[in-house]
Coordinates of N, CA and C in Angstrom, one line a residue:
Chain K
X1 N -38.3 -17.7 -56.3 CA -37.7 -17.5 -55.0 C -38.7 -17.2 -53.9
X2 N -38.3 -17.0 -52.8 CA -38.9 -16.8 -51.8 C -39.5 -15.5 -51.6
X3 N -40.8 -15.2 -50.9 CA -41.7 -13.9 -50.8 C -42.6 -13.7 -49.8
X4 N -41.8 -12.9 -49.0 CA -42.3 -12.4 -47.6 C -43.2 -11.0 -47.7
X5 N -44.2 -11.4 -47.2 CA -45.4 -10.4 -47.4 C -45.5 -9.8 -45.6
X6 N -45.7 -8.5 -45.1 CA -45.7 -8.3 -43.8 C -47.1 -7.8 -43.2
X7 N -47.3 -7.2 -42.3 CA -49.2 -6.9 -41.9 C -49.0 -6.7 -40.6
X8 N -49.1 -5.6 -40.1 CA -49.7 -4.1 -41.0 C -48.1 -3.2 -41.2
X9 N -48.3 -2.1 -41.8 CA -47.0 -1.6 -41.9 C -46.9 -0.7 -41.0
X10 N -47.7 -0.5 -40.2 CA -48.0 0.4 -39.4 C -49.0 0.1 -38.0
X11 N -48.2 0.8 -37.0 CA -49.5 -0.3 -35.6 C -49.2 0.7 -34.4
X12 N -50.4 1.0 -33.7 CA -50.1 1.7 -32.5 C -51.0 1.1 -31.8
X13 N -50.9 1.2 -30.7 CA -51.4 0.5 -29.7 C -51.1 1.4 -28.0
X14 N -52.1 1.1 -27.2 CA -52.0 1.2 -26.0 C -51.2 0.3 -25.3
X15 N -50.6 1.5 -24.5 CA -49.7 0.5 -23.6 C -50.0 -0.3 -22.4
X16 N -50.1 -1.3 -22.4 CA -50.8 -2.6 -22.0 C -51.4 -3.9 -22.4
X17 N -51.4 -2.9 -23.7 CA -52.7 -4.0 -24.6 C -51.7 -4.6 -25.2
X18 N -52.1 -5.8 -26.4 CA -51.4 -6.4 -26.9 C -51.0 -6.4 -28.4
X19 N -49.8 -6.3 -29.0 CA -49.7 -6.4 -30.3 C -49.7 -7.6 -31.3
X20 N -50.0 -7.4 -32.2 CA -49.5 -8.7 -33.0 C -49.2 -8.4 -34.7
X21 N -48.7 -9.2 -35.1 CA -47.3 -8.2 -36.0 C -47.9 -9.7 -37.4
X22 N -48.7 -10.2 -39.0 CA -48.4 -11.1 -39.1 C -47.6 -10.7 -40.8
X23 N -47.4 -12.2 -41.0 CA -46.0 -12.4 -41.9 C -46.6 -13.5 -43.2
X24 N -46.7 -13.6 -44.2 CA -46.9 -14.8 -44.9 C -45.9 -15.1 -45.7
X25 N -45.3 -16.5 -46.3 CA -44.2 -16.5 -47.0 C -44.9 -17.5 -48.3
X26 N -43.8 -17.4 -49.2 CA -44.6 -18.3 -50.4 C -43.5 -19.9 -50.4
X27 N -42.3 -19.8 -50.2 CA -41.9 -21.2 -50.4 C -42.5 -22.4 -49.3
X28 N -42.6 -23.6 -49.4 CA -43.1 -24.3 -48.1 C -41.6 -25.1 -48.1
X29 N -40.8 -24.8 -48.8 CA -39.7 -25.5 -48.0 C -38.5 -24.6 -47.1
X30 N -39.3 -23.6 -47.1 CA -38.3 -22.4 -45.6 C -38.7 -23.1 -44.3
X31 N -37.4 -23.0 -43.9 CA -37.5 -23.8 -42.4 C -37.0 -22.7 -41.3
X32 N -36.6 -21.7 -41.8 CA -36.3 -20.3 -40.5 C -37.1 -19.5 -40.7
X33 N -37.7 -18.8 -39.4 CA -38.5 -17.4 -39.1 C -37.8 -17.0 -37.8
X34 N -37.3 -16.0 -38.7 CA -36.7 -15.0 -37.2 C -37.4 -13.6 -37.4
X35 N -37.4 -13.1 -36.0 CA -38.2 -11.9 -36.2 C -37.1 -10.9 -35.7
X36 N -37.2 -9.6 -35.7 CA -35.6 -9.0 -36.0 C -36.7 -7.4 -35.1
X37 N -36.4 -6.8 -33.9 CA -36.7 -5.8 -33.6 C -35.7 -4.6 -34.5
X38 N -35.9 -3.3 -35.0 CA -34.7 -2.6 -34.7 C -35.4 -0.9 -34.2
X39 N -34.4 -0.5 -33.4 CA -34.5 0.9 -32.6 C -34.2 1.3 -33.7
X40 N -34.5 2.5 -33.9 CA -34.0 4.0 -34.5 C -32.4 4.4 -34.7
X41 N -32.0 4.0 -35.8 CA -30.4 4.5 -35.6 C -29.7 3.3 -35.3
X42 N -30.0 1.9 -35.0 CA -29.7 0.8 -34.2 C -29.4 -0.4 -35.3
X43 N -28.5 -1.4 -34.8 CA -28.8 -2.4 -35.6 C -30.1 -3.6 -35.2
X44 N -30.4 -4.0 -36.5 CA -31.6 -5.4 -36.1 C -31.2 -6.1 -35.0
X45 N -32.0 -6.5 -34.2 CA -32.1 -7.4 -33.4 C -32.7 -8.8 -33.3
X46 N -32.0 -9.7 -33.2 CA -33.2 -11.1 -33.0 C -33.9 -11.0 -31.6
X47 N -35.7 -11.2 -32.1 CA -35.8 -11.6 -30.8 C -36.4 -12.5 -30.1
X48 N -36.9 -13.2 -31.1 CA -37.7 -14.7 -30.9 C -37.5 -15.3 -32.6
X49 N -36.8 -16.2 -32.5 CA -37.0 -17.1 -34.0 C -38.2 -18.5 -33.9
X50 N -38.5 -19.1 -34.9 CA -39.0 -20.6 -34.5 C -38.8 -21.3 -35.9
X51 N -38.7 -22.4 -35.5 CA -38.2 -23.7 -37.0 C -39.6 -23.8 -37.2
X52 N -39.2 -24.8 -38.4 CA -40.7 -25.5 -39.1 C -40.8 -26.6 -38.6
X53 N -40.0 -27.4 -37.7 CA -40.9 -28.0 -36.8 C -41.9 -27.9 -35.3
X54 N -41.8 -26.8 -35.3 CA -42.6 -26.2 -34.1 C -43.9 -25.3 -34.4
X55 N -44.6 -25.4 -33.7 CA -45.6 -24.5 -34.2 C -45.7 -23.4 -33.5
X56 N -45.1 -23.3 -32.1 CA -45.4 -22.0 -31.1 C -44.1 -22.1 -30.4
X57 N -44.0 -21.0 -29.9 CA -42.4 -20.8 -29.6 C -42.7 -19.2 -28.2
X58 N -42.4 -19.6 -27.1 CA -42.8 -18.6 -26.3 C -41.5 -18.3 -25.2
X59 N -41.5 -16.3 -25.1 CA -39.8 -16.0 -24.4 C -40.7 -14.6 -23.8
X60 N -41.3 -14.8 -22.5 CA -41.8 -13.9 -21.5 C -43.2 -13.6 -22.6
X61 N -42.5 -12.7 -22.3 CA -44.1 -11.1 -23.2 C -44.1 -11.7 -24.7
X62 N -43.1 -12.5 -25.5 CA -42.9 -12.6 -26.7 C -43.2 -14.1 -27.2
X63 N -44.5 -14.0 -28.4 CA -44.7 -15.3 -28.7 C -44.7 -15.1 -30.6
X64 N -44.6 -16.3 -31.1 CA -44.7 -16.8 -32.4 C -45.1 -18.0 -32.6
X65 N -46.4 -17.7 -34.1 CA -46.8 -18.8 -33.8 C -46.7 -19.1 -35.4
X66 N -46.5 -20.6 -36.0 CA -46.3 -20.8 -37.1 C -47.5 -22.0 -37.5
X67 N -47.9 -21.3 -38.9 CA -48.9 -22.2 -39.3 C -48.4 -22.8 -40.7
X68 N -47.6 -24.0 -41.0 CA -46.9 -24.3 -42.2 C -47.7 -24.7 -43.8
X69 N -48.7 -25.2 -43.2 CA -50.0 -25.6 -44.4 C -50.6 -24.6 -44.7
X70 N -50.7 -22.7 -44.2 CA -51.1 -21.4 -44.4 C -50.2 -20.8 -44.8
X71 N -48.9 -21.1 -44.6 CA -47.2 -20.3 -45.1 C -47.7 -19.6 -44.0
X72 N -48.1 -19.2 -42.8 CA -47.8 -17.9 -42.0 C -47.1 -17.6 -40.4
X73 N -46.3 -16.9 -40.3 CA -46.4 -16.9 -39.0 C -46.7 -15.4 -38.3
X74 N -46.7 -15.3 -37.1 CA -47.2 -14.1 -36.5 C -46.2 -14.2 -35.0
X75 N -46.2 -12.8 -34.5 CA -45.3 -12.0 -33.9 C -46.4 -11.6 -32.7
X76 N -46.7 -11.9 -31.5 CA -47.3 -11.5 -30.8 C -46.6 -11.0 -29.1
X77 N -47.0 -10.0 -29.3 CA -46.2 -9.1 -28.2 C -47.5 -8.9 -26.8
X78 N -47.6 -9.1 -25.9 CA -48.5 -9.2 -24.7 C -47.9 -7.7 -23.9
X79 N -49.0 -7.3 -22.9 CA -48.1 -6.4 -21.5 C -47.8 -5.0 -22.8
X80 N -48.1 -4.9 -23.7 CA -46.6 -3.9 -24.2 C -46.3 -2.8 -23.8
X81 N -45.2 -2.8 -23.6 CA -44.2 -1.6 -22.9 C -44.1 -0.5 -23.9
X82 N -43.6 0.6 -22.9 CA -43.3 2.1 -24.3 C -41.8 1.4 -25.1
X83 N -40.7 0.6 -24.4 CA -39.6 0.5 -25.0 C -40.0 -0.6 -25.8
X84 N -41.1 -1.4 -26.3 CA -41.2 -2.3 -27.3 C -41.6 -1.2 -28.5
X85 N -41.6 0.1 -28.4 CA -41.7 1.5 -30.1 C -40.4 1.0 -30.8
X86 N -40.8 0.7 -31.9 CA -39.4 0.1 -32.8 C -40.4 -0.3 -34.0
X87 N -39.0 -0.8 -35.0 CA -39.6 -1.3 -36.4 C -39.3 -2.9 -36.1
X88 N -40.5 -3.3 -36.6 CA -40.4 -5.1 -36.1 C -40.2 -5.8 -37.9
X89 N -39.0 -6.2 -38.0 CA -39.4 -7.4 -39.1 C -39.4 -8.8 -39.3
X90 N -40.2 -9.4 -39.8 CA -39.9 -10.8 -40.0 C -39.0 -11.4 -41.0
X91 N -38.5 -12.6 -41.5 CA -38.0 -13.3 -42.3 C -38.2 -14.7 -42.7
X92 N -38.1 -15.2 -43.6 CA -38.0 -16.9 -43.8 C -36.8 -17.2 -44.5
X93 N -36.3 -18.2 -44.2 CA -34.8 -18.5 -45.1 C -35.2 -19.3 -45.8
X94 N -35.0 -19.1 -47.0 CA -35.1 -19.5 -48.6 C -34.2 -20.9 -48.4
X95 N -34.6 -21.9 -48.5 CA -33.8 -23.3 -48.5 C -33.1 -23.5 -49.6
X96 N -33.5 -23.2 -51.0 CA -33.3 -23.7 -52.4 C -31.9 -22.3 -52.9
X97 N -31.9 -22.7 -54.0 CA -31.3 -21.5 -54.5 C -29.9 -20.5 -53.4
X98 N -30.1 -19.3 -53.4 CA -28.8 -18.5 -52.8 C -28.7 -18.7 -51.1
X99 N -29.7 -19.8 -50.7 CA -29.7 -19.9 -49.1 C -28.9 -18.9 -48.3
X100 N -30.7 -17.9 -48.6 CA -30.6 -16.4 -47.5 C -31.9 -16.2 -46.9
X101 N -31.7 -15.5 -45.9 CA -33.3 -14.5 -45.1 C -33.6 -13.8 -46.2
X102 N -34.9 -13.8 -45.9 CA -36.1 -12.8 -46.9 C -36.4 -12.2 -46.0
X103 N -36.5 -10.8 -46.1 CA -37.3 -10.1 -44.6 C -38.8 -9.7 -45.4
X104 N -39.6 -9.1 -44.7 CA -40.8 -8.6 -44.8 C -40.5 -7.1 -45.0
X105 N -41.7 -6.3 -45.3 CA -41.4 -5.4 -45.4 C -41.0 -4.2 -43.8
X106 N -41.6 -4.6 -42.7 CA -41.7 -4.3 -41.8 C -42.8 -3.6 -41.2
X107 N -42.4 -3.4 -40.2 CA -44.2 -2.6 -39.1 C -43.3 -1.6 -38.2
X108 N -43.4 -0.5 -38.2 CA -43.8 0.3 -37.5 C -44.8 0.3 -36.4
X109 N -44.1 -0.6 -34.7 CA -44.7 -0.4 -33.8 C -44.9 0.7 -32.9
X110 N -46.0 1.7 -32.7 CA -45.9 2.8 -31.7 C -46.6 2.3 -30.4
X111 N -46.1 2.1 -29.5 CA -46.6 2.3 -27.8 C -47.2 3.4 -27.5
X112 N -48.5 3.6 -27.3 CA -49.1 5.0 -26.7 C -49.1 5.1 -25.3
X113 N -48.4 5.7 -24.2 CA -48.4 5.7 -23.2 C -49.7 6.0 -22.3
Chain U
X1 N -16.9 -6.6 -25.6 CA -17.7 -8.3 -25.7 C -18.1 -7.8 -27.1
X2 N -18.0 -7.1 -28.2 CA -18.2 -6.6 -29.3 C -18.1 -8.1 -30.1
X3 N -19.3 -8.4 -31.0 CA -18.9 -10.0 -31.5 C -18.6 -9.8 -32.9
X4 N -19.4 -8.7 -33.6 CA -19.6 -8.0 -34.8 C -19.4 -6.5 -35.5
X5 N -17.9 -6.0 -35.2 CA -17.8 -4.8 -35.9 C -17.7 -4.0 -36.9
X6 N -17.9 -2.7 -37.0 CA -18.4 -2.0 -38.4 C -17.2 -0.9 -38.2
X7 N -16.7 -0.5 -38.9 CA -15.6 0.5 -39.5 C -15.7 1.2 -40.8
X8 N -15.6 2.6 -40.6 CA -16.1 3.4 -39.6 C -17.5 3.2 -39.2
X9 N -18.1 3.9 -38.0 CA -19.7 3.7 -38.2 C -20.2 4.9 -39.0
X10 N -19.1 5.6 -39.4 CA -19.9 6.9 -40.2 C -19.0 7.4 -41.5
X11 N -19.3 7.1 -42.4 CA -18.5 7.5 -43.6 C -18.8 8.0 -44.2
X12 N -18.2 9.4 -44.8 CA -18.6 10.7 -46.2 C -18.0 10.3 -46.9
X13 N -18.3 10.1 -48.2 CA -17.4 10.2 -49.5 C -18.8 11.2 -50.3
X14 N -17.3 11.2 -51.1 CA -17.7 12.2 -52.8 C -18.3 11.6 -53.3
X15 N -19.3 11.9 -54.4 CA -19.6 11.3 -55.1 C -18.5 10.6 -56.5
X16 N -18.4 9.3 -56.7 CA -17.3 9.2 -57.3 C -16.4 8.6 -57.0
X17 N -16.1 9.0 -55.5 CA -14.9 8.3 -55.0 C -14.6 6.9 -54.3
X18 N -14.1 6.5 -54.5 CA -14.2 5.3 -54.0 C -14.0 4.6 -52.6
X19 N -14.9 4.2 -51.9 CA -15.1 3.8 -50.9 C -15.0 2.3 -50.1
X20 N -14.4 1.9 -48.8 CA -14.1 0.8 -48.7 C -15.1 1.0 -47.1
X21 N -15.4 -0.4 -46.4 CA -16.2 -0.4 -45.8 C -15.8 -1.6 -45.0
X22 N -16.1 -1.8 -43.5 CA -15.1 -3.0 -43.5 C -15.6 -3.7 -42.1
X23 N -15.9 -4.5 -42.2 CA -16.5 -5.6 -41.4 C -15.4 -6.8 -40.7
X24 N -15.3 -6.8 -38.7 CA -14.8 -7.9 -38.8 C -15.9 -8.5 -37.3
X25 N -15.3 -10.1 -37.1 CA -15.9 -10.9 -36.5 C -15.4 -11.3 -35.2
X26 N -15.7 -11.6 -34.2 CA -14.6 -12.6 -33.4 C -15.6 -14.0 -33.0
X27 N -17.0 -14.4 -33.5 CA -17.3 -15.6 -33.3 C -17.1 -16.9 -34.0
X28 N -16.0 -16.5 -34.9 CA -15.6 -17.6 -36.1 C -16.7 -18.2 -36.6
X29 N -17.9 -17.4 -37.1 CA -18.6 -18.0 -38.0 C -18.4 -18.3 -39.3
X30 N -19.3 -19.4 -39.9 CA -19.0 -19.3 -41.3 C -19.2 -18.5 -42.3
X31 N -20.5 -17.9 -41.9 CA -21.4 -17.0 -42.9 C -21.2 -15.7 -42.7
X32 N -20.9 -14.8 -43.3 CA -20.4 -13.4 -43.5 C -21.6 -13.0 -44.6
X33 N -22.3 -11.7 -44.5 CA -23.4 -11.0 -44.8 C -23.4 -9.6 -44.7
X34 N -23.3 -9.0 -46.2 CA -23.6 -7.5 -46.0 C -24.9 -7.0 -46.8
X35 N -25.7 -6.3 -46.4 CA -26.7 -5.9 -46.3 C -26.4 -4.2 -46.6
X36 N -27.7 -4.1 -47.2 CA -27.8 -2.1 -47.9 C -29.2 -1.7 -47.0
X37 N -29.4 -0.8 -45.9 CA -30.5 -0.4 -45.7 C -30.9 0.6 -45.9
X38 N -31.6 1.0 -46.4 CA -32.3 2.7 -46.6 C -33.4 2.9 -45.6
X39 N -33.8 4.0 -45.0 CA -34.2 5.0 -44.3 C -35.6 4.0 -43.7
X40 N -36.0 2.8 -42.9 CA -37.1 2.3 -42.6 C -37.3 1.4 -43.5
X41 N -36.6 1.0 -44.2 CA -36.9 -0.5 -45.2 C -36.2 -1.4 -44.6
X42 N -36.8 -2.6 -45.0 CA -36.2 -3.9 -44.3 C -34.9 -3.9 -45.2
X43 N -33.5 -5.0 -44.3 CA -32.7 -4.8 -45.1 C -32.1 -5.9 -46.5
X44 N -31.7 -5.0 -47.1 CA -31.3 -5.9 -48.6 C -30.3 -6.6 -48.7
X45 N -30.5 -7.6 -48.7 CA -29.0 -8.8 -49.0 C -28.4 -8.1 -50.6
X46 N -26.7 -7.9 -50.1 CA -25.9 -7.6 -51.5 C -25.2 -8.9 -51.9
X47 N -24.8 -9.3 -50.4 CA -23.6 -10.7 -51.0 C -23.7 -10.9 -49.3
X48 N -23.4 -12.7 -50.3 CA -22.7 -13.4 -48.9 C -21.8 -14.2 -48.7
X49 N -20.8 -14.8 -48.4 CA -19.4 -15.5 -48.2 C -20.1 -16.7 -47.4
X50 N -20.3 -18.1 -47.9 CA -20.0 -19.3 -47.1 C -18.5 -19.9 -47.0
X51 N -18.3 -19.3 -46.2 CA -16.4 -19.8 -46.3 C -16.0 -18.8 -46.7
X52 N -15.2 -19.5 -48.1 CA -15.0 -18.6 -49.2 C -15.3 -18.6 -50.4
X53 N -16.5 -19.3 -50.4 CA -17.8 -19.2 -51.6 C -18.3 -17.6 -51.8
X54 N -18.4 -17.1 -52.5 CA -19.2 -16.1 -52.8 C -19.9 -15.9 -53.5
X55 N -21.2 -15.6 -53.0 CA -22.3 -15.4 -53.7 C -23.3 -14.1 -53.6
X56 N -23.3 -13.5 -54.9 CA -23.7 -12.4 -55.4 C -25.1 -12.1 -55.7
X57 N -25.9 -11.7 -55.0 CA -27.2 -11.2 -55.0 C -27.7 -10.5 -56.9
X58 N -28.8 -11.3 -57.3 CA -29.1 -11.0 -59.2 C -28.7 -9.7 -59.2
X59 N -29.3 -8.8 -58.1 CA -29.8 -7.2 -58.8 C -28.9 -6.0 -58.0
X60 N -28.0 -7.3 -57.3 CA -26.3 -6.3 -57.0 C -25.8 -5.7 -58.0
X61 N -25.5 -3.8 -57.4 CA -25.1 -3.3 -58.6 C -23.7 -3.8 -58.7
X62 N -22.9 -3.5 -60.3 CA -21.6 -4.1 -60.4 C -20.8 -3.1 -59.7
X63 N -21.2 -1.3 -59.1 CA -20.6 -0.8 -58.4 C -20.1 -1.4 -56.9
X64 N -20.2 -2.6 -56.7 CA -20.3 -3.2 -55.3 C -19.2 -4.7 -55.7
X65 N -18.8 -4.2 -54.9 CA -17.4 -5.5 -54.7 C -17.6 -5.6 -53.4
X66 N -17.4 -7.4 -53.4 CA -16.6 -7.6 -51.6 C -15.4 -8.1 -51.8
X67 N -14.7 -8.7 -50.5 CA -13.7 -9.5 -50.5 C -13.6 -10.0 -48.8
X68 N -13.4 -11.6 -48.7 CA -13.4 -12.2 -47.8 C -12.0 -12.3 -47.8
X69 N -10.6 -12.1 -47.1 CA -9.4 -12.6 -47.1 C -9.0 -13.7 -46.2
X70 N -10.1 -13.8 -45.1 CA -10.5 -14.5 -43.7 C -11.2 -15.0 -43.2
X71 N -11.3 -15.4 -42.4 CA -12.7 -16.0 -41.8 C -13.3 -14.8 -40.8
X72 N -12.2 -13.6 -40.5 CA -12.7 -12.8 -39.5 C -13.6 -11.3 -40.1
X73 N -12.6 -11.2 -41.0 CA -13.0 -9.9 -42.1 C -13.6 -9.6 -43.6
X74 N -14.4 -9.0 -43.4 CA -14.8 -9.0 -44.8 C -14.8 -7.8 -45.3
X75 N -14.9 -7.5 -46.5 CA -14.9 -5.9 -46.8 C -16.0 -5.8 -47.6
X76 N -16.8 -4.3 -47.9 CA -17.1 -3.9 -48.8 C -16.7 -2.6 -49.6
X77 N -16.7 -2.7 -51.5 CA -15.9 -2.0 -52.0 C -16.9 -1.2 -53.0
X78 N -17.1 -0.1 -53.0 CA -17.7 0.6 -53.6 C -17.1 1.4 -54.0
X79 N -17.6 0.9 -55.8 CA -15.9 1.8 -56.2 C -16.4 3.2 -57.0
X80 N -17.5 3.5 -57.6 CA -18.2 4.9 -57.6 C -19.5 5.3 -56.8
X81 N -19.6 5.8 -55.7 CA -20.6 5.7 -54.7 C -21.3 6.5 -56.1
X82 N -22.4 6.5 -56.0 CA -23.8 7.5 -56.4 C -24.5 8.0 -55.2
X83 N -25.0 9.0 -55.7 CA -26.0 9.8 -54.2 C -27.3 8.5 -53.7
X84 N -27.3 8.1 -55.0 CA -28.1 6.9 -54.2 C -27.8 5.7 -53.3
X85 N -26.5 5.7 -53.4 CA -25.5 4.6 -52.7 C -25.9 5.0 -51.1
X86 N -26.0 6.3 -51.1 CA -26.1 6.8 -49.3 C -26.9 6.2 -48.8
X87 N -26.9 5.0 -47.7 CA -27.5 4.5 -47.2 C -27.0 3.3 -45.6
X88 N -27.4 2.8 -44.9 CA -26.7 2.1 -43.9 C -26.3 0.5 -44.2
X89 N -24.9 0.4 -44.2 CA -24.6 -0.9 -44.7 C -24.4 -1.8 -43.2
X90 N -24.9 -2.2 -43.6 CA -25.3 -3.7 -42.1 C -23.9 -4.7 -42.6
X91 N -23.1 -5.4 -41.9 CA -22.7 -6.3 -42.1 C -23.3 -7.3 -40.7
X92 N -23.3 -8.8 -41.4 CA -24.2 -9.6 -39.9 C -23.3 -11.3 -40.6
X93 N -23.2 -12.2 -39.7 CA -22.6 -13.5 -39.7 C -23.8 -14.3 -38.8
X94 N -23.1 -15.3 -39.8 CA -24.3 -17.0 -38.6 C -23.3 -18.1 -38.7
X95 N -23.1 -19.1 -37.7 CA -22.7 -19.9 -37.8 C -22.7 -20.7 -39.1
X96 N -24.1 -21.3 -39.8 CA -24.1 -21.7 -40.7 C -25.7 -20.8 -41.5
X97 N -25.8 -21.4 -42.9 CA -26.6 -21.1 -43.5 C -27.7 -21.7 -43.0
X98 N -28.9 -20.4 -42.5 CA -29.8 -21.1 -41.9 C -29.9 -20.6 -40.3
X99 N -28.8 -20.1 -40.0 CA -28.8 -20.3 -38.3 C -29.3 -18.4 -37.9
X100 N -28.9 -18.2 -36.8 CA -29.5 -17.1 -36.1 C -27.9 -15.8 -37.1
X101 N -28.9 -15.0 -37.3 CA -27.8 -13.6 -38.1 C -27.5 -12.7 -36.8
X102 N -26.3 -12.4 -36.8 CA -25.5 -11.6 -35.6 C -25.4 -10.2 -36.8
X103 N -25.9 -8.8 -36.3 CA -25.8 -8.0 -37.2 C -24.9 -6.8 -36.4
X104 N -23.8 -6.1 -37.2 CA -23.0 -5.5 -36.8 C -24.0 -3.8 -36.5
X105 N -23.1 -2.9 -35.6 CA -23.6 -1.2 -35.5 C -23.9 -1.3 -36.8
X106 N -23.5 -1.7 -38.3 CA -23.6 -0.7 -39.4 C -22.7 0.8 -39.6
X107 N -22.7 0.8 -41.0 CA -21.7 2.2 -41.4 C -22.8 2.8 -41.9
X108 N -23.0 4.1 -41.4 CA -23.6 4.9 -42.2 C -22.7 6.0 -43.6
X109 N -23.4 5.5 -44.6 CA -22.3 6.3 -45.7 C -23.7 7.7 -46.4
X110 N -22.4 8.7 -46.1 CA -23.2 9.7 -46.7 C -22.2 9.8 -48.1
X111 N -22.9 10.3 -49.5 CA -22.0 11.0 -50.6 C -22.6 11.9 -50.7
X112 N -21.5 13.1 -50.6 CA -21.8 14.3 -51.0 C -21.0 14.3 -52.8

């Protein structure tokens, strides 16, 4: 089955600077990557997904970019704000077998003001 | 404009006692999805309903029942919580298998 690896588990950053969050998966026939914010106490959020036919996918401050012949994609956050502090995880949906999301393990984003 | 809700969002049971948990929809999706999260971990798929296919995650404990009666509701049934059971159960729907997951508040279940 499917196996979502995450990097780093942990990330702080200055506010301004930019983050980037990356993900590797092991099947090459997953065709979803969604990336899932969640607040504290909150449910997951989607906030940028992208298919396996696309390689870059861009929504303001929020980019992903997919490399299919590396299994990887990555979460890149620009500008970052104090309200982007949250747990970020990725996913790939397993095509074969029980067709579900794999998440990562997640990252712990901190904004330093 | 609630698309995905959770009932209660905060539940105490005993240990032992048996617990229901209850998930409903209003975007008539097909995919129904409940999920176990613990404290900062990503979350764990328990089961999921395509229609009314159900399918059971390998290392679902057998303490864990659902039941789909609808396309709107789904339940989850936990029929001896354990103190390890305490944890935030997510329920989330997609259109289809594959598509974007809509995740509900979640119940938080405590056992005492």
């Amino acid at each position: 089955g499917e196996n979502v690896e995450q990097h780093p588990s942990t990330l702080s950053v200055q506010e301004g600077d930019s983050a980037v969050i990356k993900c590797t998966y092991s099947d090459s026939a997953s065709n979803y990557f969604p990336w899932y914010k969640q607040e504290l106490g909150k449910r997951p959020q989607l906030i940028i997904d992208i298919r396996s036919n696309v390689g870059e996918k861009k929504d303001q401050r929020i980019a992903v970019t997919l490399n299919k012949t590396a299994k990887h994609f990555s979460l890149h956050i620009t500008e970052t704000q104090p309200e982007d502090s949250a747990v970020y995880f990725c996913a790939a949906f397993e095509v074969g077998g029980a067709q579900k999301l794999v998440f990562g393990q997640g990252t712990r984003l901190t904004i330093n003001p | 404009d609630a698309m995905v809700i959770q009932n209660p969002r905060y539940q105490v049971t005993q240990f032992g006692k048996p617990v229901t948990l209850s998930c409903s929809q209003t975007l008539n999706h097909n995919v129904m999805y409940w999920y176990q999260q613990k404290s900062s971990q990503a979350p764990k798929l328990l089961f999921h309903y395509y229609d009314k296919d159900f399918n059971n995650e390998a290392d679902t404990p057998d303490n864990f029942q659902s039941r789909r009666p609808n396309t709107s509701f789904c339940f989850l049934d936990i029929r001896s919580p354990g103190l390890g059971d305490a944890a935030m159960y997510l329920c989330a729907t997609s259109r289809e298998a594959g598509g974007e997951q809509y995740f509900g508040p979640g119940t938080r279940l405590t056992v005492t």
